[in-house]
Coordinates of C-alpha atoms and ligand atoms in Angstrom, one line a residue:
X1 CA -3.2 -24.7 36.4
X2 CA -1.0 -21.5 37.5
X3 CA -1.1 -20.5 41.0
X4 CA -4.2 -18.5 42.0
X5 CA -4.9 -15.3 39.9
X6 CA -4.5 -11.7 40.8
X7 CA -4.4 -11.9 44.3
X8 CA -6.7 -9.4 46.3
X9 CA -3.7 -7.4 47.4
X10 CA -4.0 -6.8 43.8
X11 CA -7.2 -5.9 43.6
X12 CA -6.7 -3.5 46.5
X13 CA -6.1 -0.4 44.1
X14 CA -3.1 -1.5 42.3
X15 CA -3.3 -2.2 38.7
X16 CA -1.7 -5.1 36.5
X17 CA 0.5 -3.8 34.2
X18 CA 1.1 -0.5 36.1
X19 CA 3.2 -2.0 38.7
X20 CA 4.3 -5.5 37.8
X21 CA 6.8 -6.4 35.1
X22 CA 5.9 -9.6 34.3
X23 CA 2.8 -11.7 33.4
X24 CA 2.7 -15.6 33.8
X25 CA -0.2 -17.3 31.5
X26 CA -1.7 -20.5 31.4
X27 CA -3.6 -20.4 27.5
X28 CA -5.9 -22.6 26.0
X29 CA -8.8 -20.7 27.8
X30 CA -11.8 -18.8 25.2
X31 CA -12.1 -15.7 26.7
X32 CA -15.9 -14.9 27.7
X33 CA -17.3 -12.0 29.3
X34 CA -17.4 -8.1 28.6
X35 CA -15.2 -4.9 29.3
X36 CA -15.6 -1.5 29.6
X37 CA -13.5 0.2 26.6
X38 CA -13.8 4.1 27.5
X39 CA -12.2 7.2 25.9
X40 CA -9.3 7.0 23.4
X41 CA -5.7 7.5 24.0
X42 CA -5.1 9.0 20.6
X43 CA -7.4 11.0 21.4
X44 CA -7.8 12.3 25.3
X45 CA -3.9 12.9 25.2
X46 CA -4.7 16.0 22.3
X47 CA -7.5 17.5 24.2
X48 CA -6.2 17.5 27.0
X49 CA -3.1 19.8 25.1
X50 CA -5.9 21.4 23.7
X51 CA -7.2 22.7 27.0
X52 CA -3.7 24.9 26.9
X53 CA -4.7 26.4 24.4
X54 CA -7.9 28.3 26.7
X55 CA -8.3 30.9 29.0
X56 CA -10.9 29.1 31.0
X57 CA -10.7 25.5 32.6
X58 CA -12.0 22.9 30.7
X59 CA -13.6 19.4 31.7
X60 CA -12.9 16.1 30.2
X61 CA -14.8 13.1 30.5
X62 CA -14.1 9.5 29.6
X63 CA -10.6 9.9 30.0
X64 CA -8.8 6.4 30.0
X65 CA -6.5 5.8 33.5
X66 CA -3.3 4.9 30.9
X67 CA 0.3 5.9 31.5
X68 CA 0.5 8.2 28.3
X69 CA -2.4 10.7 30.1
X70 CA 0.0 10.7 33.3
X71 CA 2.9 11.8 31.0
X72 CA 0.8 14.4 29.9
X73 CA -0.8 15.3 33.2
X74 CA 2.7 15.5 34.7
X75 CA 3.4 17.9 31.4
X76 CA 1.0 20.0 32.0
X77 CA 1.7 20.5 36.0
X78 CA 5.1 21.6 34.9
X79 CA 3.8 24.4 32.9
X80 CA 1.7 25.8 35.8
X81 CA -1.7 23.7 34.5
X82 CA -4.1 22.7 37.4
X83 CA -5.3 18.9 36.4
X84 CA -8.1 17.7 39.0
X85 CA -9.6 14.6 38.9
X86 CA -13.0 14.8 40.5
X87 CA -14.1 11.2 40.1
X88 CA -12.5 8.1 37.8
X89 CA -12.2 9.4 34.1
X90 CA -12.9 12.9 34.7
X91 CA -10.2 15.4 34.5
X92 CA -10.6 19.7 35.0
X93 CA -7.8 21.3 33.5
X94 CA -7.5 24.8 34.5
X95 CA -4.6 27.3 32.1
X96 CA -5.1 29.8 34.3
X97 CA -1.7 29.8 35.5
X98 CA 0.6 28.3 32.1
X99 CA 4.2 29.2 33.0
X100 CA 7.8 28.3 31.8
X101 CA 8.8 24.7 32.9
X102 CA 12.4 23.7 33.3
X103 CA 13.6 21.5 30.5
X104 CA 14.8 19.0 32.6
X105 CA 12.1 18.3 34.0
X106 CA 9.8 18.1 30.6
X107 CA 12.5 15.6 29.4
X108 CA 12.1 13.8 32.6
X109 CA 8.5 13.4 32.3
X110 CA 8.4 12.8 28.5
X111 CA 9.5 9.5 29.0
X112 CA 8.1 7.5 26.1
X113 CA 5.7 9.3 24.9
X114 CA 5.4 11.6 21.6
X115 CA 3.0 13.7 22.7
X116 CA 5.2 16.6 24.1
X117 CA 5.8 17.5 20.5
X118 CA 2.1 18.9 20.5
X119 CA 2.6 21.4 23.1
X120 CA 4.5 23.7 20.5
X121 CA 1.8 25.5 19.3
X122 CA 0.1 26.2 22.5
X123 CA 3.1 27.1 24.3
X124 CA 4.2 28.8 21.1
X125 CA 0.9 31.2 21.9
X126 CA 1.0 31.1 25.3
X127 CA 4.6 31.8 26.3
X128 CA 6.1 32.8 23.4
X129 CA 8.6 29.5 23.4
X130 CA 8.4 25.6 23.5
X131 CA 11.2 23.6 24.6
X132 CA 10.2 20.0 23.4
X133 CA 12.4 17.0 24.2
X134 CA 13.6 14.2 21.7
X135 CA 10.2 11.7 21.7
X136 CA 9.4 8.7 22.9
X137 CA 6.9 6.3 21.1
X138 CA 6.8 3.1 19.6
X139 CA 9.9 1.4 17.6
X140 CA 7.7 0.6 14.7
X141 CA 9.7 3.1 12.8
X142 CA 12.3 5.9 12.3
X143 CA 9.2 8.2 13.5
X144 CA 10.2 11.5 12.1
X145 CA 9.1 15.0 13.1
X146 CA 10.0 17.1 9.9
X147 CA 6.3 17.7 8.8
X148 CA 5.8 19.1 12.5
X149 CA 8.5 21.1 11.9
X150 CA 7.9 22.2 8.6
X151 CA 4.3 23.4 9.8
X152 CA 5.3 25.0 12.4
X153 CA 8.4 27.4 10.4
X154 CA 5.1 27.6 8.4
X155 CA 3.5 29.7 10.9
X156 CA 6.6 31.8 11.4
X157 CA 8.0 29.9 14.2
X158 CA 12.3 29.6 14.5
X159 CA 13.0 25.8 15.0
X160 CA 16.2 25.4 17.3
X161 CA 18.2 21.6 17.4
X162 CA 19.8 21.1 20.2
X163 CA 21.2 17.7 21.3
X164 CA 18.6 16.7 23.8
X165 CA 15.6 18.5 21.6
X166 CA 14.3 21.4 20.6
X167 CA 13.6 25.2 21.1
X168 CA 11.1 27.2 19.4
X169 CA 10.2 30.8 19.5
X170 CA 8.2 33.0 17.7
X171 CA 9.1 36.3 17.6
X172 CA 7.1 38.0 15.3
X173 CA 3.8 35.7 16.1
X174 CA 2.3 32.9 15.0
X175 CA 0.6 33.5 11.2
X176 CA -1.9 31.6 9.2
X177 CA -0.2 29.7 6.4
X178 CA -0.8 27.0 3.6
X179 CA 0.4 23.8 4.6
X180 CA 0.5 20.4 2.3
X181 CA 1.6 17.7 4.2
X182 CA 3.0 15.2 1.8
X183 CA 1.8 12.6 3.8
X184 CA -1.7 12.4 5.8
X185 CA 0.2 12.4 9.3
X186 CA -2.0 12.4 12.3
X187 CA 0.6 14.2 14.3
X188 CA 1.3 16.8 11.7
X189 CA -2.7 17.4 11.7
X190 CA -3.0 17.9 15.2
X191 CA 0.0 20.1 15.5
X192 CA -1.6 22.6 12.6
X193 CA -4.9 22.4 14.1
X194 CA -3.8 23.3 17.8
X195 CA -1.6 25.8 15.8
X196 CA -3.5 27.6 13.7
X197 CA -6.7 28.1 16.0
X198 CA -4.9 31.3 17.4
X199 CA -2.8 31.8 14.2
X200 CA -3.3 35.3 12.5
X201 CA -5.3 35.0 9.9
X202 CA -6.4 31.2 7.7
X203 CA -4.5 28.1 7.5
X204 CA -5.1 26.1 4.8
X205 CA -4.2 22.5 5.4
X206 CA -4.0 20.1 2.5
X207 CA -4.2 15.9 2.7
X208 CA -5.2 15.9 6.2
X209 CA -5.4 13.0 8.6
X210 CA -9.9 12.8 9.1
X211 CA -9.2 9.8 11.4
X212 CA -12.6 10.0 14.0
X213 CA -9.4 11.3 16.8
X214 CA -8.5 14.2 14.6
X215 CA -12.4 14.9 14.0
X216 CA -13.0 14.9 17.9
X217 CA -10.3 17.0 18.5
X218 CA -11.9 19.6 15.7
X219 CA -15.1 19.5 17.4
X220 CA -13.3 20.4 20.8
X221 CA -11.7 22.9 18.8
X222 CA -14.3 24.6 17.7
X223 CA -16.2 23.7 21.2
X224 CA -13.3 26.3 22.4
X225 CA -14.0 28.9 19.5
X226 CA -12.3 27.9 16.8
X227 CA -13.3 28.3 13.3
X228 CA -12.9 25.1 11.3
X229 CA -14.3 23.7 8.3
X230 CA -13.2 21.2 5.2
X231 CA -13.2 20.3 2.0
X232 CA -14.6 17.1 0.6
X233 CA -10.7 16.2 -0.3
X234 CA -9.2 16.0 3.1
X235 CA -8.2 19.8 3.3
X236 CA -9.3 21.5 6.4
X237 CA -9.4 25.7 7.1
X238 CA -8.7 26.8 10.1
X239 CA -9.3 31.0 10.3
X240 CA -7.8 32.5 13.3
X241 CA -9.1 33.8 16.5
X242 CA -8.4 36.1 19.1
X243 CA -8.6 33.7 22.0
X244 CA -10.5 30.4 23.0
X245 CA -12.5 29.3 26.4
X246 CA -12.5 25.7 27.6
X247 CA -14.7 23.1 27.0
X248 CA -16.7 20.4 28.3
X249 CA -15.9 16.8 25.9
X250 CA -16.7 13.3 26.4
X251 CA -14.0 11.7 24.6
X252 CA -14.3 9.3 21.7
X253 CA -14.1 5.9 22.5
X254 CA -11.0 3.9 21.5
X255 CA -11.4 2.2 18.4
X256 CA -7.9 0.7 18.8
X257 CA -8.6 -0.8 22.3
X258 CA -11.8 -2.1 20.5
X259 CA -10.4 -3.9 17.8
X260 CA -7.6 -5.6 20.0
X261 CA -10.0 -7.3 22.2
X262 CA -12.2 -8.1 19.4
X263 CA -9.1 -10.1 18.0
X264 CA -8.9 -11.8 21.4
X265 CA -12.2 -13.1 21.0
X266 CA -11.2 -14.3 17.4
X267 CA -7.6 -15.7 18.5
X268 CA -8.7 -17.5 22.1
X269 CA -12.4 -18.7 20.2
X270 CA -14.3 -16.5 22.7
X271 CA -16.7 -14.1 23.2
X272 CA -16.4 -10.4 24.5
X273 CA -19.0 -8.0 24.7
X274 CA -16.9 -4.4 24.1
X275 CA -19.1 -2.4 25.7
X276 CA -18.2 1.5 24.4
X277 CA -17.4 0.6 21.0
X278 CA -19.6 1.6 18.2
X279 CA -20.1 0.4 14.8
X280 CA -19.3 4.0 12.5
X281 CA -15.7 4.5 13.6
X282 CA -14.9 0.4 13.3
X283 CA -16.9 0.0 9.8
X284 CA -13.5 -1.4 7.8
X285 CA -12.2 -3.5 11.2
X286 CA -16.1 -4.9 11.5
X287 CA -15.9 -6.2 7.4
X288 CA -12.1 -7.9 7.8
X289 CA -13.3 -9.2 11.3
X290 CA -16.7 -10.7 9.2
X291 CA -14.2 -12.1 6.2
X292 CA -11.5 -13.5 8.6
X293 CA -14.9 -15.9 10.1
X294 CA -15.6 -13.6 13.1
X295 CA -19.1 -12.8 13.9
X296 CA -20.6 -9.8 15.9
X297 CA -23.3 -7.7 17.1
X298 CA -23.6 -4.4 17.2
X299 CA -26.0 -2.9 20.0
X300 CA -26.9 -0.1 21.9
X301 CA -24.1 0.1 24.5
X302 CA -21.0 -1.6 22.3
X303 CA -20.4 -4.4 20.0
X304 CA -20.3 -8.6 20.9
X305 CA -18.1 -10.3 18.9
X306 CA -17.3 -13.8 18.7
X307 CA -15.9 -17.1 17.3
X308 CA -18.9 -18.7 15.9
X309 CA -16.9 -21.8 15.4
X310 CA -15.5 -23.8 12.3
X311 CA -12.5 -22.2 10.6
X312 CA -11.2 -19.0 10.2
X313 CA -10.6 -17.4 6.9
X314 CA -7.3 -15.9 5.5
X315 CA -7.6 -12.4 4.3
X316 CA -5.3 -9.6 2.7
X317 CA -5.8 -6.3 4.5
X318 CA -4.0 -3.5 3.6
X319 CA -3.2 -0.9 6.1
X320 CA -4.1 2.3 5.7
X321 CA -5.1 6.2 6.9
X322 CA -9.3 6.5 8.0
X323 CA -11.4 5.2 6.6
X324 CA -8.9 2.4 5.7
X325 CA -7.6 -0.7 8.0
X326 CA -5.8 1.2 10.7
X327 CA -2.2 0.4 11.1
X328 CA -2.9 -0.1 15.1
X329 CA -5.4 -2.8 14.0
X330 CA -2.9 -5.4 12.1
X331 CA -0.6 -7.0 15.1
X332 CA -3.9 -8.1 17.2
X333 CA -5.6 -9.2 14.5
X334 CA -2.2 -11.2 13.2
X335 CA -2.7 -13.5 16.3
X336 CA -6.5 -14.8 14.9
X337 CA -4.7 -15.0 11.2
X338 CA -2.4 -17.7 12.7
X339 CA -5.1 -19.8 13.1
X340 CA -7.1 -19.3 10.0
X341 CA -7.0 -22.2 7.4
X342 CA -4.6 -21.0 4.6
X343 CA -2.5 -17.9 3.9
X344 CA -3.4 -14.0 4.5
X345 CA -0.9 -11.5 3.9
X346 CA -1.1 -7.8 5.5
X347 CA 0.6 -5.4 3.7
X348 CA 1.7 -2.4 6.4
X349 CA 1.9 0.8 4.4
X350 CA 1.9 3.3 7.0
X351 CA 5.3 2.2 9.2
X352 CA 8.0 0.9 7.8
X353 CA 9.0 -1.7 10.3
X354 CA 5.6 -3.0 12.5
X355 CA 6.4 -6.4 12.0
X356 CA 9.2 -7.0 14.0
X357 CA 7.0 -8.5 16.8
X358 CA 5.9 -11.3 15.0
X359 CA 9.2 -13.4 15.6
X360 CA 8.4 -14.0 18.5
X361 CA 5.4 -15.7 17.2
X362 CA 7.1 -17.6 15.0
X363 CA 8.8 -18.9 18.2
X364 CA 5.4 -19.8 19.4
X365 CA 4.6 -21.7 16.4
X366 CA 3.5 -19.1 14.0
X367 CA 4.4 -19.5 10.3
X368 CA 5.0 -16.0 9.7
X369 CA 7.0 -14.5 6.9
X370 CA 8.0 -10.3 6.7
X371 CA 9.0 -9.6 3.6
X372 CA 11.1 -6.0 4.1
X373 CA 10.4 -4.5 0.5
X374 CA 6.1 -5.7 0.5
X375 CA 4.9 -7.8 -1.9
X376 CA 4.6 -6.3 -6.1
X377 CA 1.7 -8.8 -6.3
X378 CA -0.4 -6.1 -4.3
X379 CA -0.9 -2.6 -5.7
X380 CA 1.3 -0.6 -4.0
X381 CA 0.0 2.3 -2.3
X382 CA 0.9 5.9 -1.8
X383 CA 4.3 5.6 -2.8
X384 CA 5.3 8.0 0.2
X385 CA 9.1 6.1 1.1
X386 CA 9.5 2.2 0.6
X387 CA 7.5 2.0 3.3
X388 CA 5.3 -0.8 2.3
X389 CA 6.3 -4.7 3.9
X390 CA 4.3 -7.3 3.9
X391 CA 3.7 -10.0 6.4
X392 CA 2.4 -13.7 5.3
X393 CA 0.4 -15.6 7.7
X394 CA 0.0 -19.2 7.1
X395 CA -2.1 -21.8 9.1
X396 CA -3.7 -22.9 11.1
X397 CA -0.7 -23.1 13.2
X398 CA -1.2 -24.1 16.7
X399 CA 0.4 -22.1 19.2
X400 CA 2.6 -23.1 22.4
X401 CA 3.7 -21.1 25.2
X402 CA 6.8 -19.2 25.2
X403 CA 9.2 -16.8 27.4
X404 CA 8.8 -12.9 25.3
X405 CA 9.4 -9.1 25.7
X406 CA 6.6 -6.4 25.1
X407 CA 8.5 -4.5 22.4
X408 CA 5.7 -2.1 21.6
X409 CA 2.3 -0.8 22.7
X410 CA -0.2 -3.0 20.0
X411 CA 2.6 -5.7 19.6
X412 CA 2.5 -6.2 23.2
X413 CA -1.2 -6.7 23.2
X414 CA -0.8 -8.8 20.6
X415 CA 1.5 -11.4 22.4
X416 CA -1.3 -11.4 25.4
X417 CA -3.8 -12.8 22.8
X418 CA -1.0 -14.8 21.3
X419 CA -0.4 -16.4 25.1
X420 CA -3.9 -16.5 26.0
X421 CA -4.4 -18.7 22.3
X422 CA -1.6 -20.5 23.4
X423 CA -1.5 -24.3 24.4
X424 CA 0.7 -24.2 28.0
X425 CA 2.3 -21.7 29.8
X426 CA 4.0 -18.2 28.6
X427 CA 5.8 -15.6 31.0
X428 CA 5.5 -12.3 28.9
X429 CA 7.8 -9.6 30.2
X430 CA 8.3 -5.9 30.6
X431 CA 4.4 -5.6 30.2
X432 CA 4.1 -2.2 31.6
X433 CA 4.4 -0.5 28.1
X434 CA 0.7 -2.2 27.3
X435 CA -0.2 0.2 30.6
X436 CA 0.9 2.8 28.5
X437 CA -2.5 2.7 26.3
X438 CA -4.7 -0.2 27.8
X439 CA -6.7 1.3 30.7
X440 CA -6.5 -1.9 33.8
X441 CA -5.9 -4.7 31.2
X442 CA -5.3 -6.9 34.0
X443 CA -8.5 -6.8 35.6
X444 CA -10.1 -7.2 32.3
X445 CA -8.4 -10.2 31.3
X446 CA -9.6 -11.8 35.0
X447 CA -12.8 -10.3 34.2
X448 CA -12.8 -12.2 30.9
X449 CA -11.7 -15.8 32.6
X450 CA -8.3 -16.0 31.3
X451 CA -5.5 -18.0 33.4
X452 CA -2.3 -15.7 34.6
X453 CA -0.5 -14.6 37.6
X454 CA 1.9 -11.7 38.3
X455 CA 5.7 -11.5 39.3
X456 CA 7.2 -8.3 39.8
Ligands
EPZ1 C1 -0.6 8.4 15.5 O1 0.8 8.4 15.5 C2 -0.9 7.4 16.6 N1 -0.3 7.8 17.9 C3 -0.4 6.0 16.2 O2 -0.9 5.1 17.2 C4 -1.0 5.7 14.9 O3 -0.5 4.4 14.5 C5 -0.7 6.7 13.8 O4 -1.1 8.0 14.3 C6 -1.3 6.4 12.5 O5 -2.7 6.4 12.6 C7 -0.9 8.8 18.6 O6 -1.9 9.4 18.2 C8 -0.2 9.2 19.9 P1 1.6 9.7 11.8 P2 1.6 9.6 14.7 O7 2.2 11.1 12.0 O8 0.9 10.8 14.7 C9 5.4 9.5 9.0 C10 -0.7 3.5 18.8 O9 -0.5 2.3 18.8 N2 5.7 10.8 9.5 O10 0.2 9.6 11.2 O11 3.0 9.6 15.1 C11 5.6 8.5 10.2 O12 6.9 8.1 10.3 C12 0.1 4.5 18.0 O13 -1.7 4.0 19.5 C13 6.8 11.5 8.9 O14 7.5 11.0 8.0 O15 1.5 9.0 13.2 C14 4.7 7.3 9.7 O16 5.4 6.5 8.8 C15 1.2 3.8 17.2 N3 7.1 12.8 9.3 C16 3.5 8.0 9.0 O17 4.0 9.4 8.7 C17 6.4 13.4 10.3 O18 6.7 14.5 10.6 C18 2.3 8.2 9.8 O19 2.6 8.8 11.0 C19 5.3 12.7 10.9 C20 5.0 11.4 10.5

């Protein structure tokens, strides 16, 4: 039995995961009980961009206390923004007074986060230039910009490289233009739609991203004043207007959050009431959760889910853009696959290197194989860039305790669940990166019974 858990000196305002480095847990424990899931970061971080893009404040609600909404707070400040927080998960963001920021300081406050890149359209409007650092984000991937870029030289904007980012001007405004992205990129979505909105004239935009984020942001959008509307084949019009006011938006919840503890509940053979999650944006997660031997409930205020005992089941999910198997949902759900009788293989089609957290499963016990170039026994997808690797679970494998480093926001999440499934004692380091899009995942795990300490 560890030493006691989070200590009240804990409790007292400070936040697992915000301010310690290191989590010590004891796993073998089911984890039982319910927590609060509120507004998505894929989602809050765009509006809140969004409000830029007004010339009146604007109020969101449901926003999720995470580190990437503090990078963007901190953004905003620097261009002259007023962000006031009222009360917990309430923000006001007021454009009244957008100015030029120092680049040093946007670099300084980018930090790890690839949000920045969206501000070039809104500043683009506003100020005539955006100076946009080199990103942050995940190592899941090479993470390139060029559709961004290609969008935005689209609308008439001049794309400056420099060594530490770019520079952007527009100098003979911003025009409506026909985009087709060759890939449905959520990013490259967003960055037309918070374009185009004050864009002279109509963007067409062909093989959008719909993922329920990009459709929440549309609905601020047009909340604001924009003219929107789409096709039945993913390509969205945007017609340009003068200027937009702010808007009042409680933000969507997070699906990803969602499916991450529902694959703790799977993984430790628990029980979790997600309260905040709802069934139509989960749909694909809810049918893989069903065939891997998970059982839930959907209900009024969120979704139960549970082990209902016996064996899991191996399944082959395919990642994929909405309304496929999100790419966000596959290393969570890994952990539950490791303990499902036989062999599942998920096939990741939208990163080309997401699986490089699982060796430190396989150091838990995990029989895990990635194979680089996917699998030709599956059809292969979109055949964007040989993107597509597949990973092959085998078990049930039982899993022991272990020393491992958070390498990335979901695969950090995932080796929680892995820990908490585990049989002894793990000490999972550098944990502040799951801060990063879990809002106070500490007090949820106490909240849920499971067995840890902190160390800073
Ligand atoms: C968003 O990333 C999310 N992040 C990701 O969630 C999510 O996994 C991803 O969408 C897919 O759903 C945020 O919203 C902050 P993409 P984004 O542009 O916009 C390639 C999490 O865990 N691509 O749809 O960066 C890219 O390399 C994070 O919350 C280009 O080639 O994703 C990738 O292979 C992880 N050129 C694919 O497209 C570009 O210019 C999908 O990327 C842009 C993207």
């Amino acid at each position: 039995m560890a030493a006691p858990l989070v200590t009240d000196a804990h409790r007292a305002g400070q936040r697992v995961g915000l301010t310690f480095d290191k989590l010590v847990i004891d796993g073998g424990k089911p984890l039982r009980g319910r927590v609060d899931v509120r507004g998505a970061k894929n989602l809050a971080t765009k509006a809140m961009v969004a409000a830029l893009l007004a010339d009146t404040p604007s109020t969101l609600l449901d926003v999720p206390d995470i580190s990437d909404v503090k990078v963007v707070t901190g953004m905003l400040e620097a261009y002259g923004v007023s962000v006031a927080s009222p009360e917990p998960g309430t923000l006001i963001l007021d454009p009244a007074n957008v100015e030029r920021a120092h680049f040093a300081q946007i670099d300084a406050l980018a930090g790890s986060s690839r949000i920045p890149i969206l501000f070039c359209g809104p500043l683009l409007h506003r100020l005539g230039e955006a100076l946009i650092p080199d990103l942050g984000g995940c190592r899941i991937g090479d993470r390139p910009i060029d559709f961004h870029m290609d969008a935005l030289r689209a609308f008439g904007a001049i794309v400056d490289k420099s060594y530490e980012g770019f520079r952007l001007t527009a100098p003979n405004g911003l025009k409506g233009a026909f985009i087709d992205l060759p890939y449905p990129s959520v990013g490259a979505t967003e960055q037309v739609l918070l374009t185009a909105v004050l864009a002279e004239g109509v963007t067409e935009l062909k093989n959008a991203a719909i993922e329920p984020e990009i459709m929440d942001l549309v609905a601020i959008l047009q909340k604001m004043g924009a003219i929107i509307w789409m096709e039945p084949n993913r390509t969205i019009f945007i017609e340009g207007v003068e200027k937009l006011h702010g808007y009042t938006h409680r933000a969507l919840f997070d699906r990803n959050e969602a499916a991450s503890w529902a694959s703790a509940a799977l993984a430790t053979r628990g029980d979790i009431f997600v309260a905040g999650a709802k069934q139509q944006e989960l749909m694909t997660f809810l049918n893989v959760f069903r065939k891997a031997g998970g059982a839930f409930d959907v209900r009024e205020d969120g979704i139960r889910f549970w082990h209902p005992g016996g064996a899991l089941k191996p399944v082959q999910v395919e990642t994929d853009v909405h309304p496929g198997f999100m790419t966000d949902w596959q290393q969570p759900l890994i952990i539950a696959l490791t303990q499902a009788e036989g062999v599942s293989v998920v096939h990741e089609t939208v990163y080309e290197n997401r699986f490089g957290f699982t060796s430190a499963l396989v150091d838990m016990g995990a029989d895990i194989v990635v194979h680089k170039d996917g699998l030709e026994s599956i059809t292969r997808r979109v055949p964007r860039r040989p993107l597509e690797q597949a990973a092959v679970i085998t078990g049930p494998t039982p899993l022991h305790g272990a020393d491992v480093v958070v390498p990335d926001l979901r695969g950090g999440f995932s080796y929680l669940i892995a820990a908490l499934a585990a049989r002894g004692r793990s000490t999972i380091s550098n944990v502040g990166i799951i801060s990063r899009g879990y809002e106070h995942f500490g007090e949820k795990l106490e909240a849920l019974g499971a067995d840890f300490t902190v160390e800073s």
